[in-house]
Coordinates of C-alpha atoms in Angstrom, one line a residue:
M1 CA 0.0 0.0 0.0
K2 CA 1.3 3.5 -0.8
K3 CA 1.8 5.5 2.3
A4 CA 0.3 8.9 2.3
G5 CA 2.5 11.9 3.0
P6 CA 2.1 14.5 5.8
L7 CA -1.5 15.4 6.4
R8 CA -2.5 18.8 5.1
L9 CA -4.6 20.1 8.0
P10 CA -6.1 23.6 7.5
A11 CA -6.5 25.8 10.6
L12 CA -10.3 25.8 10.1
S13 CA -10.5 22.1 11.1
L14 CA -9.4 23.1 14.6
A15 CA -12.3 25.6 15.0
P16 CA -14.9 23.5 16.8
A17 CA -12.7 22.4 19.7
L18 CA -11.0 25.7 20.0
L19 CA -14.3 27.6 19.9
L20 CA -15.6 25.6 22.8
I21 CA -12.5 26.2 24.9
I22 CA -12.6 29.9 24.1
L23 CA -16.3 30.4 24.8
F24 CA -16.2 28.7 28.2
P25 CA -13.9 30.3 30.9
A26 CA -12.0 28.2 33.3
P27 CA -14.1 27.2 36.4
P28 CA -13.2 27.1 40.0
A29 CA -11.1 24.1 40.8
D30 CA -13.7 22.6 43.2
A31 CA -16.3 22.6 40.4
A32 CA -14.3 20.4 38.0
E33 CA -14.1 16.6 37.6
L34 CA -11.3 14.8 35.7
R35 CA -11.5 11.1 34.8
N36 CA -8.8 9.1 32.9
R37 CA -9.0 5.7 31.4
L38 CA -6.2 3.5 30.0
F39 CA -7.3 0.9 27.5
A40 CA -6.0 -1.8 25.2
G41 CA -7.8 -3.8 22.5
Y42 CA -8.0 -5.8 19.3
D43 CA -10.0 -5.2 16.2
S44 CA -10.4 -7.7 13.3
F45 CA -12.0 -7.6 9.9
I46 CA -12.1 -10.8 7.9
D47 CA -13.5 -10.9 4.4
R48 CA -13.8 -14.4 2.7
F49 CA -14.9 -14.8 -0.9
T50 CA -14.3 -16.9 -4.0
L51 CA -12.3 -15.6 -6.9
I52 CA -12.1 -17.8 -10.0
E53 CA -12.8 -21.0 -8.1
D54 CA -10.1 -20.1 -5.5
D55 CA -11.1 -19.3 -1.9
T56 CA -9.7 -15.9 -0.9
T57 CA -9.4 -14.2 2.4
E58 CA -8.6 -10.6 3.2
T59 CA -7.9 -9.7 6.8
V60 CA -7.0 -6.7 8.9
H61 CA -5.9 -7.3 12.5
E62 CA -5.2 -4.3 14.7
Y63 CA -3.8 -4.3 18.2
F64 CA -3.9 -1.0 20.0
V65 CA -3.4 0.9 23.2
G66 CA -5.0 4.2 24.1
L67 CA -5.8 6.9 26.6
D68 CA -9.3 8.4 27.3
N69 CA -9.3 11.7 29.2
F70 CA -12.6 13.2 30.3
F71 CA -13.1 16.7 31.9
L72 CA -16.4 18.0 33.3
T73 CA -17.0 21.3 34.8
G74 CA -19.9 23.7 35.6
D75 CA -22.8 24.0 38.0
G76 CA -26.6 24.3 37.8
T77 CA -27.8 24.8 34.2
T78 CA -24.3 25.4 32.7
K79 CA -22.0 22.5 32.1
F80 CA -19.0 21.9 29.9
T81 CA -17.3 18.6 29.0
L82 CA -14.1 18.0 27.1
R83 CA -13.0 14.5 26.0
N84 CA -10.0 13.2 24.1
I85 CA -9.6 9.6 23.0
F86 CA -6.1 8.7 21.6
K87 CA -5.5 5.3 20.0
Y88 CA -2.1 4.0 18.9
G89 CA -2.2 0.7 16.9
N90 CA -0.1 -1.4 14.6
Q91 CA -2.3 -0.3 11.7
T92 CA -3.5 3.2 12.5
I93 CA -3.1 6.2 14.8
D94 CA -6.3 7.9 15.8
N95 CA -7.2 10.9 17.9
D96 CA -10.7 12.2 18.6
L97 CA -11.3 15.4 20.6
N98 CA -14.9 16.3 21.6
G99 CA -16.3 19.3 23.5
V100 CA -19.9 20.0 24.6
L101 CA -21.3 23.2 26.2
N102 CA -24.8 23.0 27.7
A103 CA -26.4 26.2 29.1
G104 CA -29.9 27.4 30.0
S105 CA -33.1 25.4 30.4
R106 CA -36.0 24.3 28.3
K107 CA -38.2 27.2 29.6
N108 CA -35.5 29.8 29.3
W109 CA -33.7 28.9 26.1
L110 CA -31.7 25.7 26.1
I111 CA -28.3 26.0 24.3
Q112 CA -26.1 23.2 23.3
L113 CA -22.8 23.7 21.4
R114 CA -20.8 20.6 20.4
G115 CA -17.6 20.3 18.4
N116 CA -15.1 17.6 17.5
L117 CA -11.9 17.1 15.7
R118 CA -10.8 13.7 14.5
L119 CA -7.4 12.9 13.0
K120 CA -6.6 9.4 11.6
F121 CA -3.3 8.3 10.2
F122 CA -2.6 4.9 8.4
R123 CA 0.8 3.6 9.4
E124 CA 3.5 2.6 6.9
G125 CA 2.8 -1.0 5.7
S126 CA -0.8 -0.9 6.9
D127 CA -3.1 -3.7 5.7
Y128 CA -5.8 -1.3 4.8
E129 CA -5.7 -1.3 1.0
F130 CA -7.2 2.1 0.5
G131 CA -5.9 3.8 3.7
N132 CA -5.8 7.6 3.3
D133 CA -4.9 10.0 6.2
Y134 CA -7.7 12.4 6.9
A135 CA -9.0 15.1 9.3
Q136 CA -12.7 15.5 10.1
S137 CA -14.2 18.4 12.0
N138 CA -17.8 19.0 13.1
I139 CA -19.6 21.7 15.0
H140 CA -23.3 21.4 16.1
L141 CA -25.5 24.2 17.6
K142 CA -28.9 23.4 19.1
L143 CA -31.3 26.0 20.4
G144 CA -34.6 25.2 22.1
K145 CA -37.4 26.8 24.1
Q146 CA -40.6 25.7 25.7
F147 CA -43.7 27.6 24.8
G148 CA -46.6 27.0 27.2
E149 CA -47.1 23.5 28.5
K150 CA -47.4 21.8 25.2
W151 CA -44.9 22.9 22.6
Y152 CA -41.1 22.8 22.5
V153 CA -39.4 24.6 19.5
L154 CA -35.9 23.8 18.5
S155 CA -33.3 24.8 15.9
K156 CA -30.4 22.6 14.9
S157 CA -27.4 23.5 12.7
R158 CA -24.3 21.6 11.7
A159 CA -21.1 22.3 9.8
E160 CA -18.6 19.6 8.7
L161 CA -15.2 19.7 7.1
V162 CA -13.3 16.7 5.8
V163 CA -9.8 16.9 4.4
F164 CA -7.9 13.9 3.0
D165 CA -4.2 13.7 2.5
E166 CA -4.7 12.5 -1.1
K167 CA -7.6 12.9 -3.5
T168 CA -8.8 9.6 -4.9
Q169 CA -11.8 8.2 -6.8
F170 CA -13.5 7.6 -3.4
D171 CA -11.8 10.1 -1.1
Y172 CA -12.3 13.8 -1.7
D173 CA -12.4 17.0 0.5
Y174 CA -15.7 18.5 1.2
R175 CA -17.5 21.1 3.3
Y176 CA -21.1 20.5 4.5
I177 CA -23.5 22.8 6.3
D178 CA -27.2 22.5 7.2
T179 CA -29.7 24.2 9.4
G180 CA -33.3 23.3 10.4
L181 CA -36.3 24.0 12.6
G182 CA -38.6 21.6 14.4
V183 CA -41.2 21.3 17.1
E184 CA -41.9 18.7 19.7
S185 CA -45.0 18.0 21.9
G186 CA -45.7 15.7 24.8
G187 CA -43.6 13.1 26.6
Y188 CA -41.7 10.4 24.6
F189 CA -43.2 7.4 26.5
N190 CA -46.8 8.7 26.6
R191 CA -48.0 11.0 23.8
Y192 CA -45.3 12.4 21.7
L193 CA -45.1 14.2 18.3
R194 CA -42.1 15.6 16.5
V195 CA -41.6 17.3 13.1
F196 CA -38.4 18.7 11.8
A197 CA -37.1 20.1 8.4
A198 CA -33.6 21.1 7.4
L199 CA -31.8 22.6 4.4
G200 CA -28.2 21.6 3.7
H201 CA -25.4 22.1 1.1
R202 CA -22.2 20.1 0.5
E203 CA -19.4 21.6 -1.5
S204 CA -16.6 19.5 -3.0
P205 CA -14.0 21.8 -4.4
D206 CA -12.1 19.2 -6.4
T207 CA -15.1 17.1 -7.4
T208 CA -17.9 19.7 -8.1
D209 CA -20.1 17.0 -9.7
L210 CA -20.6 15.6 -6.2
S211 CA -21.6 18.9 -4.6
F212 CA -25.3 18.9 -3.8
D213 CA -28.2 20.8 -2.1
R214 CA -30.2 18.8 0.4
L215 CA -33.7 18.9 2.0
V216 CA -34.3 16.6 5.0
T217 CA -37.8 16.2 6.6
E218 CA -38.6 14.1 9.6
A219 CA -41.8 13.2 11.5
E220 CA -42.3 11.0 14.5
A221 CA -45.2 10.1 16.7
R222 CA -45.8 7.8 19.7
F223 CA -49.1 7.1 21.5
S224 CA -49.8 4.8 24.5
S225 CA -53.1 3.5 25.6
G226 CA -53.2 0.9 28.4
P227 CA -51.1 -2.1 27.3
L228 CA -50.8 -0.9 23.7
T229 CA -48.1 1.5 22.3
F230 CA -48.2 2.8 18.7
D231 CA -45.2 4.4 17.0
L232 CA -44.7 5.8 13.5
S233 CA -41.7 7.7 12.0
A234 CA -40.7 8.8 8.5
L235 CA -37.7 10.5 7.0
G236 CA -37.4 12.1 3.6
D237 CA -34.0 13.0 2.1
R238 CA -33.8 14.9 -1.2
R239 CA -30.4 15.5 -2.8
E240 CA -29.9 17.6 -6.0
Y241 CA -26.4 17.4 -7.5
E242 CA -24.6 20.2 -9.3
G243 CA -23.2 17.9 -12.0
S244 CA -24.3 14.9 -14.0
T245 CA -22.1 12.2 -12.5
R246 CA -24.9 11.2 -10.1
S247 CA -28.7 11.6 -10.5
D248 CA -30.8 13.7 -8.1
Y249 CA -32.9 11.4 -5.9
W250 CA -35.3 10.9 -3.1
F251 CA -34.6 8.5 -0.2
I252 CA -37.7 7.9 2.0
F253 CA -37.5 5.7 5.1
S254 CA -40.5 4.9 7.2
T255 CA -41.3 2.5 10.0
G256 CA -44.3 1.8 12.2
G257 CA -45.2 -0.6 15.0
I258 CA -47.7 -1.7 17.6
T259 CA -46.5 -3.1 20.9
W260 CA -48.6 -5.0 23.4
T261 CA -47.2 -5.3 27.0
G262 CA -48.6 -8.0 29.2
M263 CA -48.8 -8.1 33.0
S264 CA -45.9 -10.5 33.2
G265 CA -43.7 -8.2 31.2
R266 CA -44.0 -10.1 28.0
T267 CA -44.2 -7.9 24.9
L268 CA -45.5 -8.6 21.4
T269 CA -44.5 -6.1 18.6
V270 CA -45.6 -6.0 15.0
R271 CA -43.4 -3.8 12.9
V272 CA -43.1 -2.8 9.3
E273 CA -40.2 -0.9 7.6
S274 CA -39.9 0.6 4.2
E275 CA -36.9 2.1 2.3
L276 CA -37.6 3.8 -1.1
L277 CA -34.9 5.1 -3.5
Y278 CA -36.3 7.1 -6.4
Y279 CA -33.9 8.6 -9.0
D280 CA -34.7 11.4 -11.4
T281 CA -32.6 9.6 -14.0
Q282 CA -31.9 5.8 -13.7
T283 CA -28.7 4.0 -14.7
R284 CA -27.5 0.5 -14.2
T285 CA -25.8 1.6 -11.0
W286 CA -28.4 4.0 -9.6
F287 CA -31.9 2.7 -10.1
N288 CA -35.3 2.9 -8.4
N289 CA -35.9 0.3 -5.8
H290 CA -38.2 -0.3 -2.8
F291 CA -37.2 -2.5 0.2
F292 CA -40.0 -3.7 2.5
R293 CA -39.8 -5.7 5.7
G294 CA -42.3 -6.9 8.2
S295 CA -41.6 -8.6 11.5
L296 CA -43.3 -10.0 14.6
R297 CA -41.3 -10.0 17.9
L298 CA -42.2 -11.8 21.1
R299 CA -40.1 -10.9 24.1
I300 CA -40.3 -13.1 27.2
P301 CA -38.7 -12.1 30.5
V302 CA -36.5 -14.9 31.9
T303 CA -35.4 -13.2 35.1
G304 CA -35.6 -9.6 36.3
I305 CA -32.7 -8.5 34.1
S306 CA -32.8 -11.0 31.2
N307 CA -35.1 -11.6 28.3
F308 CA -35.4 -14.1 25.4
Y309 CA -37.0 -13.0 22.1
V310 CA -38.0 -14.6 18.8
E311 CA -38.7 -12.5 15.7
P312 CA -39.8 -14.0 12.4
R313 CA -39.1 -11.6 9.5
V314 CA -40.2 -11.4 5.8
A315 CA -38.6 -8.9 3.4
T316 CA -38.7 -8.1 -0.3
L317 CA -36.8 -5.8 -2.7
R318 CA -38.9 -4.5 -5.6
C319 CA -37.3 -3.1 -8.7
E320 CA -39.3 -2.2 -11.8
S321 CA -36.5 -1.7 -14.2
F322 CA -34.2 -4.7 -13.5
I323 CA -35.8 -8.1 -12.7
E324 CA -32.4 -9.5 -11.6
E325 CA -32.4 -7.2 -8.6
R326 CA -35.7 -8.4 -7.1
Y327 CA -35.7 -10.9 -4.3
K328 CA -37.7 -12.2 -1.3
E329 CA -36.2 -13.1 2.0
G330 CA -37.4 -14.9 5.1
S331 CA -35.6 -15.3 8.4
V332 CA -36.1 -15.6 12.2
V333 CA -34.1 -13.9 14.8
L334 CA -33.5 -15.7 18.1
G335 CA -32.0 -13.5 20.8
F336 CA -31.1 -13.2 24.4
D337 CA -30.2 -10.1 26.4
I338 CA -29.1 -9.2 29.9
M339 CA -29.3 -5.7 31.2
G340 CA -27.6 -5.3 34.6
S341 CA -28.1 -1.5 34.9
E342 CA -25.0 0.5 34.2
H343 CA -22.6 -2.2 35.4
Y344 CA -23.0 -4.9 32.7
W345 CA -25.0 -5.8 29.7
L346 CA -25.0 -8.5 27.0
T347 CA -27.1 -9.1 23.9
F348 CA -26.8 -12.1 21.5
S349 CA -28.8 -12.9 18.4
W350 CA -28.8 -15.6 15.7
E351 CA -30.7 -15.1 12.5
P352 CA -31.0 -18.1 10.1
G353 CA -32.9 -17.6 6.8
Y354 CA -33.0 -17.7 3.1
R355 CA -33.0 -15.2 0.2
S356 CA -34.5 -16.1 -3.2
Y357 CA -34.1 -14.0 -6.3
S358 CA -37.0 -13.7 -8.7
M359 CA -34.9 -14.3 -11.8
E360 CA -34.2 -18.1 -12.2
E361 CA -31.1 -17.8 -14.4
N362 CA -29.7 -14.7 -12.7
P363 CA -26.4 -13.6 -14.2
I364 CA -25.5 -11.4 -11.3
Y365 CA -26.9 -12.9 -8.1
S366 CA -27.7 -16.4 -6.7
D367 CA -30.0 -17.6 -3.9
F368 CA -28.3 -18.0 -0.5
R369 CA -28.8 -19.2 3.0
I370 CA -28.6 -16.5 5.8
N371 CA -26.9 -17.4 9.1
R372 CA -26.1 -14.1 10.9
L373 CA -24.6 -14.1 14.4
S374 CA -24.1 -11.1 16.6
L375 CA -22.8 -10.7 20.2
M376 CA -22.2 -7.5 22.1
A377 CA -21.2 -7.3 25.8
S378 CA -19.9 -4.7 28.2
G379 CA -19.1 -4.7 31.9
T380 CA -17.4 -2.8 34.7
F381 CA -15.7 -4.5 37.6
G382 CA -14.5 -3.2 40.9
K383 CA -15.4 0.4 39.8
R384 CA -12.0 0.7 37.9
Y385 CA -11.9 -2.1 35.4
G386 CA -13.9 -2.5 32.2
A387 CA -14.3 -4.9 29.3
N388 CA -16.1 -4.7 25.9
L389 CA -16.7 -7.3 23.2
F390 CA -18.4 -7.2 19.8
V391 CA -18.5 -10.1 17.4
S392 CA -20.4 -10.2 14.1
H393 CA -20.3 -13.2 11.7
D394 CA -22.3 -13.0 8.5
P395 CA -21.8 -16.0 6.1
E396 CA -23.7 -16.4 2.8
K397 CA -23.8 -19.9 1.4
H398 CA -25.0 -19.5 -2.2
T399 CA -26.4 -22.0 -4.7
R400 CA -23.6 -20.8 -7.0
R401 CA -20.4 -21.6 -5.1
T402 CA -18.4 -18.7 -6.6
D403 CA -20.8 -16.3 -4.9
D404 CA -20.1 -17.5 -1.4
F405 CA -19.2 -14.6 0.9
T406 CA -18.5 -14.1 4.6
I407 CA -17.7 -11.1 6.7
T408 CA -16.5 -11.5 10.2
M409 CA -15.8 -8.5 12.6
I410 CA -14.4 -8.7 16.1
A411 CA -13.7 -5.9 18.5
A412 CA -12.5 -6.4 22.1
S413 CA -11.0 -4.1 24.7
V414 CA -10.1 -3.9 28.4
S415 CA -9.7 -0.7 30.4
L416 CA -8.5 0.7 33.7
M417 CA -9.9 3.9 35.3
F418 CA -7.5 6.1 37.3

């Protein structure tokens, strides 16, 4: 892999973190809290596939150590936090600085200012084939105020800057900004309504065809009545590109569900999900499609902190223009979770199933068996020690052997507070 040269980091990318530090003066020593965490871990990405009848494996194994520093200060309605996470690994060097300022209250203007600066460097000889050093900086501003007893009005704005060391077909510098206005009403777990709309613009100086204007609309509603809870949400994302490389499009995601909760704590949830992509101009790469999934989940308490659940699912992808893209999928998720308050938790799921494509002699895809496994766990011990584990294994066994494909991801870490 070609190693990138020194990272070109413009001063502007430092703005979010520096702005937070400048805006908030140093507090009295007795009002501050400092926490430090030393950690070590292992990340693994394993990609197995078949290439011209030969089984091929691409792997990335990363061992790392790091330091997490957290600073909190403030009193009453004004608080400021500053956190820096530094990771040094055999593949990459990563530093993420975050700051948050909260001031005011919902009744008298609530203000939240967040900023972060992330720097990532790929080491000489890294196994990442397309590693490219970059800097990413974000700043978020949220303003909100309660009007009367029912309505809460809020405004959210965001600015993002990404700078890569080298411009490639996939990596290019850009600037993004958006701002929006929304309103909320009610309590989230009783009667709740939220609507929000934002306008955004992304500018890519070296790849102007990928600059775009954006309109995002969101709506969410929840309602509870006795043992029943209804929820519905929808998101619309419209992007209009300046050039002709990509077509303008609509992405519309919606989901809705009904949950029944019994006296014993058992819950039964019926849920439907829909993802619609609609392009102004279709190509073989960018084409209209509609993904739809329905599920029925039964969750049964085993103990006071653990649950077992089973969730049959059916899904389909519809595509008017290309029959080879259409498929139907059936699966069932079997899961188990343990939630021991803030001290430990674990969730495990296994999803066997099958995907069948509509076109019998499909030149691109073949039917395959699904066998997804997922495990996540976290725990703290003796107030100072911590451990985290994430495992994901997603093998696809196809009717056409050359299409077999498996992705395995592992992330594990241990930590010490001091």
